[in-house]
Short mmCIF file of C-alpha atoms and ligand atoms in Angstrom, two decimals:
data_model
loop_
_atom_site.label_atom_id
_atom_site.label_comp_id
_atom_site.label_asym_id
_atom_site.label_seq_id
_atom_site.Cartn_x
_atom_site.Cartn_y
_atom_site.Cartn_z
CA MET A 1 -1.16 32.48 -9.24
CA ARG A 2 1.00 30.20 -7.03
CA VAL A 3 -0.18 26.62 -7.43
CA THR A 4 0.94 23.38 -5.79
CA ILE A 5 0.00 20.00 -7.18
CA ILE A 6 0.19 17.02 -4.81
CA GLY A 7 0.79 13.85 -6.85
CA THR A 8 2.74 14.02 -10.10
CA GLY A 9 1.20 11.21 -12.13
CA TYR A 10 -0.81 11.37 -15.36
CA VAL A 11 -3.18 13.99 -13.97
CA GLY A 12 -0.82 15.88 -11.65
CA LEU A 13 2.04 16.25 -14.13
CA VAL A 14 -0.20 17.23 -17.04
CA SER A 15 -2.17 19.69 -14.86
CA GLY A 16 1.04 21.17 -13.45
CA ALA A 17 2.67 21.60 -16.87
CA CYS A 18 -0.49 23.06 -18.44
CA LEU A 19 -1.15 25.48 -15.56
CA ALA A 20 2.48 26.63 -15.78
CA ASP A 21 2.02 27.14 -19.52
CA LEU A 22 -0.99 29.34 -18.74
CA GLY A 23 1.37 31.54 -16.73
CA HIS A 24 0.96 30.21 -13.19
CA GLN A 25 3.87 29.48 -10.86
CA VAL A 26 3.61 25.71 -10.24
CA ILE A 27 5.31 23.30 -7.83
CA CYS A 28 4.61 19.58 -8.25
CA VAL A 29 5.09 17.51 -5.09
CA ASP A 30 5.34 13.73 -5.09
CA THR A 31 6.41 11.15 -2.51
CA ASP A 32 8.09 9.09 -5.24
CA GLU A 33 11.72 10.21 -5.12
CA ALA A 34 12.72 8.35 -8.26
CA LYS A 35 9.96 10.07 -10.25
CA ILE A 36 10.90 13.52 -8.99
CA ASP A 37 14.61 12.87 -9.70
CA GLN A 38 13.74 11.77 -13.21
CA LEU A 39 11.68 14.92 -13.79
CA LYS A 40 14.42 17.12 -12.40
CA GLN A 41 16.78 15.54 -14.93
CA GLY A 42 14.36 16.41 -17.72
CA SER A 43 13.12 12.93 -18.49
CA MET A 44 9.42 11.96 -18.50
CA PRO A 45 8.12 9.23 -16.18
CA ILE A 46 5.09 8.68 -18.47
CA TYR A 47 4.41 8.64 -22.18
CA GLU A 48 1.95 11.37 -23.13
CA PRO A 49 2.03 13.14 -26.51
CA GLY A 50 3.18 16.77 -26.25
CA LEU A 51 3.97 16.58 -22.54
CA GLU A 52 7.76 16.48 -22.65
CA GLU A 53 8.01 19.67 -24.71
CA LEU A 54 5.52 21.43 -22.42
CA VAL A 55 7.41 20.40 -19.27
CA LYS A 56 10.79 21.41 -20.67
CA ARG A 57 9.52 24.79 -21.84
CA ASN A 58 8.00 25.67 -18.48
CA VAL A 59 10.91 24.35 -16.40
CA ALA A 60 13.23 26.50 -18.52
CA ALA A 61 10.97 29.52 -17.98
CA GLY A 62 11.16 28.93 -14.20
CA ARG A 63 7.39 28.41 -13.89
CA LEU A 64 7.45 24.67 -13.13
CA LYS A 65 9.35 22.96 -10.30
CA PHE A 66 9.42 19.46 -8.82
CA THR A 67 10.04 18.43 -5.22
CA THR A 68 9.44 15.68 -2.68
CA SER A 69 9.33 18.27 0.09
CA PHE A 70 5.89 19.34 1.36
CA ALA A 71 7.63 21.99 3.46
CA ALA A 72 8.93 23.52 0.21
CA GLY A 73 5.73 23.02 -1.76
CA ILE A 74 2.83 24.02 0.49
CA PRO A 75 3.55 27.35 2.22
CA GLY A 76 2.62 30.30 0.02
CA ALA A 77 0.43 28.34 -2.40
CA GLU A 78 -2.89 29.98 -3.28
CA VAL A 79 -4.31 26.78 -4.77
CA ILE A 80 -3.27 23.28 -3.67
CA SER A 81 -4.56 20.55 -5.98
CA ILE A 82 -4.70 16.97 -4.77
CA ALA A 83 -4.03 14.64 -7.74
CA VAL A 84 -2.96 11.43 -6.02
CA GLY A 85 -4.23 7.97 -6.97
CA THR A 86 -7.59 6.69 -5.73
CA PRO A 87 -7.43 2.97 -6.56
CA SER A 88 -10.13 0.44 -5.79
CA ALA A 89 -10.04 -1.24 -2.39
CA SER A 90 -10.68 -5.00 -2.34
CA ASP A 91 -14.43 -4.48 -1.71
CA GLY A 92 -14.82 -2.13 -4.71
CA SER A 93 -14.89 1.02 -2.57
CA VAL A 94 -12.22 3.70 -3.00
CA ASP A 95 -8.90 3.34 -1.21
CA MET A 96 -8.54 6.82 0.31
CA GLN A 97 -5.14 6.38 1.96
CA TYR A 98 -3.28 8.63 -0.52
CA VAL A 99 -5.88 11.43 -0.38
CA ASP A 100 -5.91 11.26 3.43
CA ALA A 101 -2.10 11.36 3.61
CA ALA A 102 -2.02 14.35 1.22
CA ALA A 103 -4.66 16.18 3.30
CA ARG A 104 -2.67 15.64 6.52
CA MET A 105 0.53 16.92 4.89
CA ILE A 106 -1.28 19.99 3.59
CA GLY A 107 -2.60 20.67 7.11
CA THR A 108 0.87 20.23 8.60
CA HIS A 109 2.51 22.75 6.25
CA LEU A 110 -0.24 25.28 5.53
CA ALA A 111 1.02 28.80 6.30
CA GLY A 112 -1.92 30.97 5.21
CA TYR A 113 -5.27 30.87 3.42
CA ALA A 114 -5.36 28.51 0.43
CA VAL A 115 -7.98 26.75 -1.65
CA ILE A 116 -7.50 22.99 -1.53
CA ALA A 117 -8.89 21.42 -4.70
CA ASP A 118 -9.68 17.70 -4.98
CA LYS A 119 -8.68 16.86 -8.53
CA SER A 120 -8.45 13.14 -7.84
CA THR A 121 -11.64 11.20 -8.55
CA VAL A 122 -13.11 10.80 -5.09
CA PRO A 123 -16.32 9.58 -3.44
CA VAL A 124 -19.14 11.93 -2.54
CA GLY A 125 -18.33 13.58 0.80
CA THR A 126 -14.55 13.77 0.24
CA ALA A 127 -14.42 17.57 0.36
CA GLU A 128 -15.83 17.40 3.90
CA ARG A 129 -13.45 14.55 4.77
CA VAL A 130 -10.39 16.47 3.52
CA ALA A 131 -11.53 19.59 5.42
CA ILE A 132 -11.70 17.61 8.68
CA LEU A 133 -8.21 16.14 8.18
CA VAL A 134 -6.64 19.49 7.29
CA LYS A 135 -8.38 21.24 10.19
CA GLU A 136 -7.00 18.68 12.65
CA ALA A 137 -3.49 19.77 11.67
CA THR A 138 -3.72 23.56 11.29
CA PRO A 139 -5.35 26.68 12.72
CA GLN A 140 -5.03 28.38 9.27
CA ALA A 141 -8.13 29.29 7.24
CA PHE A 142 -8.75 27.33 4.03
CA ASP A 143 -11.54 26.11 1.76
CA VAL A 144 -11.85 22.73 0.07
CA VAL A 145 -13.38 22.50 -3.39
CA SER A 146 -14.06 19.61 -5.73
CA ASN A 147 -12.48 20.07 -9.15
CA PRO A 148 -12.73 16.72 -10.95
CA GLU A 149 -10.51 16.12 -13.97
CA PHE A 150 -11.90 14.77 -17.24
CA LEU A 151 -8.73 14.45 -19.35
CA ARG A 152 -8.08 11.30 -21.38
CA GLU A 153 -4.67 9.64 -21.40
CA GLY A 154 -3.19 9.96 -24.87
CA HIS A 155 -4.94 13.35 -25.35
CA ALA A 156 -4.25 14.70 -21.89
CA VAL A 157 -2.55 17.99 -22.78
CA PHE A 158 -5.20 18.91 -25.34
CA ASP A 159 -8.02 17.89 -22.99
CA PHE A 160 -6.64 19.95 -20.12
CA LEU A 161 -6.19 23.08 -22.20
CA LYS A 162 -9.35 22.70 -24.29
CA PRO A 163 -11.84 20.91 -22.05
CA ALA A 164 -15.54 20.50 -22.79
CA ARG A 165 -16.19 22.05 -19.37
CA ILE A 166 -14.58 22.70 -16.01
CA VAL A 167 -16.53 21.58 -12.94
CA ILE A 168 -16.00 23.44 -9.67
CA GLY A 169 -17.80 22.26 -6.56
CA ALA A 170 -17.51 24.91 -3.86
CA ALA A 171 -19.34 25.75 -0.66
CA ALA A 172 -17.77 29.25 -0.41
CA GLN A 173 -17.96 31.93 -3.11
CA ARG A 174 -14.42 33.08 -2.22
CA ALA A 175 -13.06 29.62 -3.13
CA ALA A 176 -15.12 29.41 -6.33
CA ASP A 177 -13.72 32.80 -7.39
CA VAL A 178 -10.13 31.64 -6.79
CA MET A 179 -10.75 28.57 -8.97
CA LEU A 180 -12.38 30.67 -11.70
CA GLY A 181 -9.25 32.85 -11.60
CA LEU A 182 -7.04 29.78 -11.94
CA TYR A 183 -8.82 28.76 -15.14
CA ALA A 184 -9.48 32.30 -16.44
CA HIS A 185 -7.42 31.67 -19.59
CA ILE A 186 -9.21 28.45 -20.50
CA ASP A 187 -12.16 29.14 -22.77
CA CYS A 188 -14.94 26.68 -21.91
CA PRO A 189 -18.12 26.54 -19.81
CA LYS A 190 -17.28 26.62 -16.09
CA LEU A 191 -19.93 24.91 -14.03
CA VAL A 192 -19.96 26.01 -10.40
CA MET A 193 -22.01 23.79 -8.10
CA ASP A 194 -21.97 22.28 -4.62
CA THR A 195 -19.14 19.88 -3.75
CA ARG A 196 -21.27 16.72 -3.60
CA SER A 197 -22.75 17.32 -7.05
CA ALA A 198 -19.26 17.94 -8.47
CA GLU A 199 -17.93 14.73 -6.92
CA LEU A 200 -20.85 12.70 -8.26
CA THR A 201 -20.57 14.33 -11.71
CA LYS A 202 -17.21 12.66 -12.30
CA TYR A 203 -18.45 9.16 -11.41
CA ALA A 204 -21.69 9.62 -13.34
CA ALA A 205 -19.75 10.82 -16.42
CA ASN A 206 -17.38 7.86 -16.44
CA SER A 207 -20.17 5.38 -15.71
CA PHE A 208 -22.24 6.79 -18.58
CA LEU A 209 -19.33 6.62 -21.03
CA ALA A 210 -18.48 3.08 -19.97
CA THR A 211 -22.13 2.10 -20.42
CA LYS A 212 -22.17 3.61 -23.90
CA ILE A 213 -19.18 1.46 -24.89
CA SER A 214 -20.72 -1.65 -23.36
CA PHE A 215 -23.91 -0.90 -25.27
CA ILE A 216 -22.20 -0.68 -28.67
CA ASN A 217 -20.16 -3.81 -27.87
CA GLU A 218 -23.39 -5.66 -27.15
CA VAL A 219 -24.87 -4.37 -30.42
CA ALA A 220 -21.64 -5.49 -32.14
CA GLN A 221 -22.06 -9.03 -30.86
CA LEU A 222 -25.60 -9.08 -32.22
CA CYS A 223 -24.32 -7.72 -35.55
CA GLU A 224 -21.94 -10.67 -35.84
CA MET A 225 -24.85 -13.04 -35.38
CA VAL A 226 -27.49 -11.42 -37.56
CA GLY A 227 -25.15 -10.45 -40.40
CA ALA A 228 -25.19 -6.68 -39.80
CA ASP A 229 -22.23 -4.29 -39.76
CA VAL A 230 -21.71 -2.38 -36.50
CA ASP A 231 -20.09 0.59 -38.27
CA HIS A 232 -23.26 1.17 -40.26
CA VAL A 233 -25.42 0.74 -37.18
CA ALA A 234 -23.19 3.12 -35.16
CA ALA A 235 -23.35 5.72 -37.94
CA GLY A 236 -27.09 5.24 -38.15
CA ILE A 237 -27.72 5.79 -34.46
CA GLY A 238 -24.88 8.26 -33.80
CA SER A 239 -26.21 10.73 -36.37
CA ASP A 240 -29.06 11.41 -33.98
CA PRO A 241 -27.76 14.29 -31.80
CA ARG A 242 -29.60 12.83 -28.82
CA ILE A 243 -27.23 9.83 -29.10
CA GLY A 244 -24.06 11.39 -30.55
CA LYS A 245 -21.27 9.79 -32.59
CA ASP A 246 -18.61 9.57 -29.89
CA PHE A 247 -17.94 6.42 -27.89
CA LEU A 248 -19.68 4.18 -30.40
CA ARG A 249 -16.54 2.32 -31.51
CA PRO A 250 -16.73 -1.35 -30.69
CA GLY A 251 -13.67 -3.12 -29.32
CA PRO A 252 -12.41 -5.50 -26.67
CA GLY A 253 -14.08 -3.51 -23.88
CA TRP A 254 -13.14 -0.58 -21.68
CA GLY A 255 -10.16 -0.63 -19.35
CA GLY A 256 -7.52 1.73 -18.03
CA SER A 257 -6.90 3.40 -14.75
CA CYS A 258 -10.28 5.14 -14.57
CA PHE A 259 -13.38 3.47 -16.01
CA PRO A 260 -13.13 0.12 -14.15
CA LYS A 261 -12.36 1.62 -10.75
CA ASP A 262 -14.80 4.51 -11.16
CA VAL A 263 -17.62 2.23 -12.28
CA LYS A 264 -16.87 -0.02 -9.29
CA ALA A 265 -16.97 3.00 -6.97
CA PHE A 266 -20.25 4.20 -8.52
CA LEU A 267 -21.81 0.76 -8.01
CA LYS A 268 -20.51 0.67 -4.44
CA LEU A 269 -21.97 4.12 -3.73
CA GLY A 270 -25.39 3.01 -4.97
CA GLU A 271 -25.14 -0.12 -2.83
CA GLU A 272 -24.24 1.90 0.27
CA TYR A 273 -27.27 4.13 -0.20
CA GLY A 274 -29.63 1.21 -0.97
CA ARG A 275 -29.99 2.33 -4.61
CA PRO A 276 -28.51 -0.41 -6.78
CA MET A 277 -27.31 0.96 -10.14
CA HIS A 278 -28.82 -1.74 -12.37
CA VAL A 279 -27.96 -0.21 -15.75
CA VAL A 280 -24.30 0.37 -14.91
CA LYS A 281 -24.03 -3.08 -13.31
CA ALA A 282 -25.18 -4.64 -16.59
CA ALA A 283 -22.56 -2.55 -18.43
CA TRP A 284 -19.90 -3.90 -16.06
CA HIS A 285 -20.86 -7.53 -16.68
CA MET A 286 -21.01 -6.97 -20.42
CA ASN A 287 -17.49 -5.56 -20.31
CA GLN A 288 -16.08 -8.48 -18.35
CA SER A 289 -17.57 -11.03 -20.73
CA ALA A 290 -16.42 -9.18 -23.88
CA ARG A 291 -12.75 -10.05 -23.30
CA LEU A 292 -13.43 -13.70 -22.61
CA ARG A 293 -15.64 -13.90 -25.67
CA LEU A 294 -12.75 -12.79 -27.89
CA VAL A 295 -10.57 -15.63 -26.69
CA GLU A 296 -13.47 -18.03 -27.15
CA ARG A 297 -13.97 -16.76 -30.68
CA LEU A 298 -10.33 -17.50 -31.42
CA GLU A 299 -10.54 -20.91 -29.79
CA LYS A 300 -13.64 -21.80 -31.78
CA ARG A 301 -11.77 -21.01 -34.99
CA LEU A 302 -8.47 -22.70 -34.06
CA GLY A 303 -9.79 -25.66 -32.12
CA SER A 304 -7.92 -26.04 -28.84
CA LEU A 305 -5.46 -23.27 -27.96
CA GLU A 306 -3.19 -25.77 -26.22
CA GLY A 307 0.26 -25.62 -27.81
CA LYS A 308 -0.75 -22.93 -30.33
CA THR A 309 1.45 -19.85 -30.75
CA ILE A 310 -0.50 -16.61 -30.58
CA CYS A 311 0.84 -13.18 -31.40
CA VAL A 312 -0.78 -10.30 -29.50
CA LEU A 313 -0.17 -6.77 -30.76
CA GLY A 314 -0.68 -4.23 -28.00
CA LEU A 315 -0.58 -4.29 -24.24
CA ALA A 316 -1.63 -0.75 -23.28
CA PHE A 317 -5.33 -0.30 -22.56
CA LYS A 318 -5.64 1.95 -25.61
CA GLY A 319 -3.38 3.56 -28.20
CA ASN A 320 -1.09 6.53 -27.42
CA THR A 321 -0.53 5.61 -23.79
CA ASP A 322 1.90 3.37 -21.91
CA ASP A 323 -0.72 2.64 -19.26
CA THR A 324 -1.63 -1.06 -18.90
CA ARG A 325 -3.89 -0.77 -15.87
CA GLU A 326 -7.01 -2.96 -16.39
CA SER A 327 -6.05 -3.33 -20.04
CA PRO A 328 -8.18 -5.70 -22.14
CA ALA A 329 -4.92 -6.80 -23.81
CA VAL A 330 -3.57 -7.95 -20.45
CA ASP A 331 -6.69 -10.01 -19.74
CA ILE A 332 -6.64 -11.50 -23.24
CA ILE A 333 -2.97 -12.53 -22.86
CA ARG A 334 -3.63 -14.04 -19.43
CA GLU A 335 -6.62 -16.00 -20.73
CA LEU A 336 -4.69 -17.27 -23.77
CA ASP A 337 -1.84 -18.30 -21.47
CA LYS A 338 -4.27 -20.04 -19.11
CA ARG A 339 -5.67 -22.03 -22.02
CA GLY A 340 -2.21 -23.33 -22.94
CA ALA A 341 -1.24 -20.99 -25.80
CA ALA A 342 2.34 -19.76 -26.19
CA VAL A 343 1.88 -15.98 -26.34
CA LYS A 344 4.32 -13.50 -27.83
CA TYR A 345 3.32 -9.87 -27.53
CA TYR A 346 4.58 -6.50 -28.66
CA ASP A 347 3.68 -2.94 -27.66
CA PRO A 348 5.66 0.16 -28.66
CA GLU A 349 5.30 2.00 -25.33
CA ALA A 350 3.50 -0.03 -22.67
CA LYS A 351 4.96 -0.42 -19.22
CA CYS A 352 5.32 -4.06 -18.22
CA ALA A 353 2.21 -5.34 -16.49
CA ALA A 354 2.56 -7.75 -13.63
CA ASP A 355 2.04 -11.46 -14.13
CA LEU A 356 1.43 -12.32 -17.75
CA GLY A 357 2.14 -16.00 -17.13
CA ALA A 358 4.58 -17.50 -19.62
CA ALA A 359 3.88 -14.84 -22.27
CA THR A 360 7.00 -13.24 -23.71
CA ARG A 361 7.52 -9.67 -24.86
CA VAL A 362 9.35 -9.09 -28.15
CA HIS A 363 10.67 -5.97 -29.87
CA SER A 364 8.47 -5.74 -32.98
CA SER A 365 5.17 -6.82 -34.52
CA TYR A 366 6.99 -9.08 -36.97
CA ALA A 367 9.00 -10.77 -34.20
CA ALA A 368 5.73 -11.38 -32.33
CA ALA A 369 4.17 -12.85 -35.47
CA ALA A 370 6.99 -15.35 -36.10
CA ALA A 371 5.52 -18.86 -36.35
CA ALA A 372 2.21 -17.69 -34.85
CA HIS A 373 -0.98 -19.60 -35.64
CA ALA A 374 -3.04 -16.46 -35.09
CA LEU A 375 -2.55 -12.76 -34.49
CA VAL A 376 -4.68 -10.60 -32.20
CA ILE A 377 -4.76 -6.80 -32.48
CA ALA A 378 -5.57 -5.73 -28.93
CA THR A 379 -4.55 -2.04 -28.85
CA GLU A 380 -5.19 0.60 -31.50
CA TRP A 381 -1.63 1.84 -32.05
CA GLU A 382 -1.35 3.66 -35.36
CA GLU A 383 1.67 1.56 -36.38
CA PHE A 384 -0.50 -1.58 -36.38
CA ARG A 385 -2.80 -0.02 -38.97
CA THR A 386 0.05 0.19 -41.47
CA LEU A 387 1.67 -3.20 -40.94
CA ASP A 388 3.18 -4.89 -43.98
CA LEU A 389 0.60 -7.65 -44.30
CA ASP A 390 2.64 -9.73 -46.76
CA LYS A 391 5.62 -9.67 -44.39
CA LEU A 392 3.37 -10.68 -41.50
CA LYS A 393 1.87 -13.54 -43.50
CA GLN A 394 5.31 -14.84 -44.38
CA ALA A 395 6.37 -14.74 -40.73
CA MET A 396 3.31 -16.56 -39.42
CA ALA A 397 2.52 -20.26 -39.42
CA GLY A 398 -1.23 -19.62 -39.67
CA ASP A 399 -3.50 -17.19 -41.47
CA LEU A 400 -5.93 -16.00 -38.80
CA ILE A 401 -6.19 -12.41 -37.54
CA LEU A 402 -8.56 -11.38 -34.77
CA ASP A 403 -8.74 -7.62 -35.20
CA ALA A 404 -10.29 -6.61 -31.88
CA ARG A 405 -9.97 -2.89 -32.79
CA ASN A 406 -11.22 -3.08 -36.40
CA LEU A 407 -7.97 -1.40 -37.33
CA LEU A 408 -6.83 -3.21 -40.46
CA ASP A 409 -7.97 -2.74 -44.00
CA HIS A 410 -10.04 -5.91 -44.17
CA ALA A 411 -9.90 -6.23 -47.97
CA ALA A 412 -6.08 -5.83 -47.94
CA ALA A 413 -5.78 -8.46 -45.20
CA ARG A 414 -7.83 -10.88 -47.28
CA CYS A 415 -5.71 -10.09 -50.32
CA ALA A 416 -2.61 -10.98 -48.33
CA GLY A 417 -4.17 -14.37 -47.59
CA PHE A 418 -5.56 -13.75 -44.10
CA GLU A 419 -8.86 -14.71 -42.62
CA CYS A 420 -9.78 -11.68 -40.57
CA LEU A 421 -12.25 -11.78 -37.67
CA ARG A 422 -13.50 -8.35 -36.64
CA ILE A 423 -15.76 -6.86 -34.01
CA GLY A 424 -19.38 -6.41 -34.98
CA LYS A 425 -18.90 -7.75 -38.48
CA PRO A 426 -20.06 -11.14 -39.60
CA ASP A 427 -17.11 -13.50 -40.11
CA LEU A 428 -18.02 -14.37 -43.68
CA THR A 429 -19.48 -11.38 -45.47
CA ILE A 430 -18.93 -9.32 -48.49
CA ASP A 431 -18.23 -5.73 -47.39
CA ALA A 432 -21.20 -3.45 -47.95
CA PRO A 433 -20.64 -0.08 -49.64
CA THR A 434 -19.30 2.63 -47.33
CA VAL A 435 -21.93 4.75 -45.61
CA THR A 436 -22.14 8.28 -46.95
CA GLN A 437 -22.49 10.92 -44.24
P1 NAD B 501 -0.98 8.13 -10.93
O1 NAD B 501 -0.89 6.86 -10.21
O2 NAD B 501 -0.42 8.25 -12.31
O3 NAD B 501 -0.29 9.29 -10.06
C1 NAD B 501 -0.52 9.46 -8.70
C2 NAD B 501 0.74 10.07 -8.10
O4 NAD B 501 0.48 10.43 -6.76
C3 NAD B 501 1.93 9.12 -8.06
O5 NAD B 501 3.04 9.72 -8.69
C4 NAD B 501 2.19 8.89 -6.58
O6 NAD B 501 3.55 8.69 -6.26
C5 NAD B 501 1.67 10.17 -6.00
N1 NAD B 501 1.31 10.14 -4.58
C6 NAD B 501 0.66 9.16 -3.90
N2 NAD B 501 0.47 9.54 -2.63
C7 NAD B 501 1.00 10.78 -2.50
C8 NAD B 501 1.10 11.70 -1.42
N3 NAD B 501 0.59 11.44 -0.24
N4 NAD B 501 1.72 12.86 -1.67
C9 NAD B 501 2.24 13.16 -2.87
N5 NAD B 501 2.17 12.33 -3.92
C10 NAD B 501 1.55 11.15 -3.74
O7 NAD B 501 -2.51 8.53 -10.92
P2 NAD B 501 -3.32 9.37 -12.03
O8 NAD B 501 -3.65 8.49 -13.18
O9 NAD B 501 -2.64 10.66 -12.26
O10 NAD B 501 -4.69 9.62 -11.25
C11 NAD B 501 -4.77 10.54 -10.17
C12 NAD B 501 -6.23 10.80 -9.89
O11 NAD B 501 -6.85 11.43 -11.01
C13 NAD B 501 -7.05 9.54 -9.62
O12 NAD B 501 -8.04 9.82 -8.68
C14 NAD B 501 -7.70 9.27 -10.98
O13 NAD B 501 -8.91 8.55 -10.86
C15 NAD B 501 -7.96 10.67 -11.46
N6 NAD B 501 -8.05 10.79 -12.92
C16 NAD B 501 -7.17 10.12 -13.71
C17 NAD B 501 -7.24 10.27 -15.08
C18 NAD B 501 -6.30 9.52 -15.98
O14 NAD B 501 -6.56 9.47 -17.18
N7 NAD B 501 -5.23 8.93 -15.48
C19 NAD B 501 -8.20 11.11 -15.65
C20 NAD B 501 -9.06 11.81 -14.81
C21 NAD B 501 -8.97 11.65 -13.43
#
């Protein structure tokens, strides 16, 4: 099948490369010339495990191409996927300028029937909105479907090729059949529904997952106070299939390019329809306070943060990605900086985030730890799990670790002379025996 992807970011590039690998003929179109040049030269604009090899293989096979030209990308396509960004507007609603611009360009260059698939996460009613914009620019026949994407950064290639389900929202059977053909080689349940249900499914899924994390983080805070261990509680509740084990890992709170903006959009949608989403709103507030609470926990232990040197390991919003959008690590660094701490941070892959105050980036964990009074683990990179704790201790001026990802071997950290504060574990406890499953 001939497929065009509009927007070559995390979703567009991964979708394009994976669809090409499934045998489709794919053109990725992006307005960002530098990004397209980089891809044409064989270098990746994002860090995503397995992606580079996939892109190279399919470019070499002639199944994957990159262009900034809509005139080259649109005519002849049987499926045109819109995968542009849908960031939050200042009032929490969705900024639709990129989707609208993509729809107009599709209309301008459409040369025959195509299925236009909204892969971006978009508000309910977007399929109709895109159809109006395309129709204004072309007499050609087309259908618009909703095809939300559920991949996770860091696991994007796997998630695209082995998804839990594919959701297709279509008003016309012809369009649904084209989409089923596109994904024929992916073995998973394919849920065909109306466009509005498909659009809402994506927001409801992300809001539910975010709420689940906020819930376990709230339980974790209670654990710290009552002397319980959140890992045991999570295992105890997660073994019930009605609850499930996934998304019960406590941490500094959810972030990234999706959950915060999608939860905001979900709340906004409820507001617009006079149906406030009370449960999800509580999850949002819990998440905001979780980051601040970590800094307060550190401050309580160190006294004032003014003039203290703090090492922060991690900047990306989670491990295995370079994405720092809405990262808890970024908020933690900003808050430490605001409270007068001298922050040194290290991340193996993260792109630089804007405005981190006077915080300085260094090239290794040990350089970040030099003369630090405390160390914060803010992102779950695998390399932080295996740090040489004795070397760290020697480099630091203090002995406090705030392990906001519960990544370190607590007993080993104590052996190396550290006091280790963790999430959902009382500060001064003897470790209970491991839970048997
Ligand atoms: P991104 O910012 O990484 O990429 C968007 C790309 O679109 C950019 O390269 C940009 O230059 C390009 N673009 C903008 N306007 C364009 C236009 N008019 N024509 C062509 N290209 C244009 O964004 P992303 O993370 O890939 O997210 C894309 C969409 O997918 C969003 O709606 C997001 O919510 C959704 N989504 C993202 C993820 C994720 O993990 N990142 C997962 C599921 C769904």
